[in-house]
Amino acid sequence: MTSLRKVMAVFGTRPEAIKMAPLVLKLQQDPRIECVVTVTAQHREMLDQVLQLFKINTHYDLNIMQTGQTLYDISAKALLGLQGILNKEKPDIVLVHGDTTSTFIGALAAYYQQIPVGHVEAGLRSGNKYSPFPEEMNRQLTGTLTDLHFAPTFTARTNLLKEGYNSEGIFVTGNTVIDALVQTVRKEYVFTDPVLQKLDTSTGRILVVTTHRRENLGDPMSQMYKAVRDIVQEFPDVTLVFPVHKNPAVRSVVQRELGGQNRILLVEPMEYEPFANLLNKAYLVLTDSGGLQEEAPALGKPVLVLRENTERPEAVASGTVQLVGTARDNIYNVTKKLLEDDQEYNRMAQAVNPYGDGQASKRIIEALYYYWGWSTQRPESFGQL
Ligand code: UD1
Ligand code: UDP
């Protein structure tokens, strides 16, 4: 029997938790692996919702979140907090996910103790240093510290190869978000929340809206909310469901522009299970989120991305996602067109799965086996060149 290896997963925000959950659960079931979970808790309530849903017990919790935290606060607190934990646990590898500040700092903290780094969801690039900000650089900087790059798609792999990374360390695994989604969405799902239960998709249409990007705070958000308010006023069969991010800078603009309006349901951040099932019942999604650009296409739901660019071009190429920017007129016009023109809508509403097949976690663990010499076989890649 080969000796046990210790893997430490480090993450801090809601999307990282959702996307690491299937992997952590699988690692914990593996008798040859000890999986230690460390959360920075850059998010608090929004992280805890996910940990509870997936029944993930954390071994370490840095509990760093504070209202109005800056990038300096998150970076400094997470880096110092991780020092002692890594020193004590001495994992064989640290796994980080995606592009948050917890991701980059997790990788940096591991590097300072010469611990190998595995980057889940590696290689996405917008090519613009300031958009998404600071995520583009968080992801690039994490890449430079990484030993094993778990690229979700061949496009991401190509980005890494262009930057000179060695193909031996890159594995095309699919995105673990699809692992989470397929475990969560059910056709017969019934909401426990009575307000959501009352939504009738046979007589009305649900628009799901989420926003949180730092570069959209302030006027861009104000513009997008005005556009969707106009849409709801114009289309009496439309109900907008908007789980509002906890960031007070988001909340104040949401309240100002969308508070107290008919058929606009402003709700708290939803647990992942009802939220993923809400997506499945939605007509259309408007968002600046990264994860939603991956989940909604898998469910055949058109997505209008409230940003000027995206590091997730695959679903744009297949037609389910459209970049609409942040200008009020454009968002209004494109949304109106999709609500009025069935042909245009049906053209977008094709279920596509460029991001995964639900087996990403399995491939990542197979890649670890290969890396440790427990297997001579590289995992089969997800998707095609
Ligand atoms: C962070 C990530 C972003 C990711 C997003 C997912 C960085 C710099 N940003 O952005 O990449 O896409 O999470 O949602 O890493 N808050 C709460 N409770 C929570 C969570 C947040 O009250 O559970 C409030 C706090 O006041 C906090 C603020 O939201 O200060 C902003 O949180 P922060 O993590 O800094 O930024 P996000 O916009 O959430
Ligand atoms: N999500 C959720 N509840 C909500 C809104 C979003 O569980 O009320 C999930 C969503 O399905 C996706 C993830 O949170 O998996 C996206 O998180 P977010 O938009 O905060 O971050 P990003 O993906 O942009 O980094």
Coordinates of N, CA and C and ligand atoms in Angstrom, one line a residue, residues 13-15 42-47 65-69 71 74 99-102 134-135 138 212-214 245-248, ligand 1:
T13 N -14.5 32.1 -0.8 CA -15.8 32.8 -1.2 C -16.8 31.7 -1.7
R14 N -18.0 32.2 -1.9 CA -19.1 31.3 -2.3 C -18.8 30.5 -3.6
P15 N -18.4 31.2 -4.7 CA -18.2 30.4 -5.9 C -17.1 29.3 -5.7
Q42 N -13.2 34.8 3.4 CA -13.3 36.1 2.8 C -14.7 36.5 2.7
H43 N -15.6 35.4 2.4 CA -17.0 35.6 2.6 C -17.4 34.9 3.9
R44 N -18.5 35.3 4.5 CA -19.0 34.6 5.7 C -20.3 33.9 5.4
E45 N -21.4 34.6 5.5 CA -22.7 33.9 5.3 C -22.8 33.2 4.0
M46 N -22.3 33.8 2.9 CA -22.4 33.2 1.6 C -21.5 32.0 1.5
L47 N -20.5 31.9 2.2 CA -19.6 30.7 2.3 C -20.3 29.6 3.1
M65 N -13.4 37.9 7.1 CA -14.3 38.9 6.5 C -14.6 40.1 7.4
Q66 N -14.6 41.2 6.8 CA -15.1 42.4 7.5 C -15.9 43.3 6.5
T67 N -16.8 44.1 7.0 CA -17.6 44.9 6.1 C -16.6 46.0 5.4
G68 N -16.8 46.2 4.1 CA -16.0 47.1 3.4 C -14.5 46.7 3.3
Q69 N -14.2 45.4 3.3 CA -12.8 45.0 3.3 C -12.2 45.4 1.9
L71 N -8.8 45.0 -0.8 CA -8.0 44.0 -1.3 C -6.7 43.8 -0.4
I74 N -7.9 41.7 2.7 CA -8.0 40.3 2.5 C -6.7 39.6 2.3
D99 N -10.1 32.5 -9.2 CA -9.5 33.8 -9.4 C -9.7 34.8 -8.3
T100 N -10.1 34.4 -7.1 CA -10.3 35.4 -6.1 C -9.0 35.7 -5.4
T101 N -9.1 36.7 -4.5 CA -7.9 37.0 -3.7 C -7.5 35.9 -2.8
S102 N -8.4 35.1 -2.3 CA -8.1 33.9 -1.5 C -7.3 32.9 -2.3
P134 N -10.0 42.4 -9.4 CA -8.6 42.0 -9.7 C -8.5 40.5 -10.2
E135 N -9.6 39.9 -10.6 CA -9.6 38.5 -10.9 C -8.6 38.1 -12.0
N138 N -5.3 37.9 -10.4 CA -5.3 36.8 -9.4 C -5.1 35.5 -10.1
H212 N -22.3 41.7 -9.0 CA -21.4 41.9 -7.9 C -20.0 42.5 -8.2
R213 N -19.6 42.4 -9.5 CA -18.3 42.8 -9.9 C -17.8 44.1 -9.4
R214 N -16.6 44.1 -8.9 CA -16.0 45.4 -8.4 C -16.0 46.5 -9.4
H245 N -26.4 40.3 -3.7 CA -25.1 40.0 -3.0 C -25.0 40.8 -1.7
K246 N -24.3 40.3 -0.8 CA -24.2 40.9 0.6 C -23.4 42.2 0.6
N247 N -22.6 42.5 -0.4 CA -21.8 43.7 -0.4 C -22.7 44.9 -0.3
P248 N -22.5 45.7 0.8 CA -23.3 46.9 1.0 C -23.2 47.9 -0.2
Ligands
UD1_1 C1 -15.4 38.3 -4.2 C2 -14.2 38.0 -5.1 C3 -14.7 37.9 -6.5 C4 -15.8 36.8 -6.6 C5 -16.9 37.1 -5.6 C6 -18.0 36.0 -5.6 C7 -12.0 39.1 -4.7 C8 -11.3 40.4 -4.7 N1 -13.3 39.2 -5.0 O1 -16.0 39.5 -4.5 O2 -13.6 37.5 -7.3 O3 -16.3 36.8 -7.9 O4 -16.3 37.2 -4.3 O5 -19.1 36.5 -5.0 O6 -11.5 38.1 -4.3 N2 -20.1 40.3 2.3 C9 -20.9 39.9 3.4 N3 -21.1 38.5 3.6 C10 -20.7 37.6 2.8 C11 -19.9 38.0 1.7 C12 -19.7 39.3 1.5 O7 -21.3 40.7 4.2 O8 -20.9 36.4 3.0 C13 -19.9 41.7 2.1 C14 -18.8 42.3 3.1 O9 -19.2 43.6 3.5 C15 -17.6 42.3 2.2 C16 -18.2 42.7 0.9 O10 -19.4 41.9 0.8 O11 -16.7 43.3 2.7 C17 -17.3 42.4 -0.3 O12 -16.8 41.0 -0.3 P1 -15.5 40.7 -1.1 O13 -15.1 39.3 -0.9 O14 -14.4 41.7 -0.8 O15 -15.9 41.0 -2.6 P2 -16.9 40.3 -3.6 O16 -17.5 41.4 -4.4 O17 -17.8 39.4 -2.8

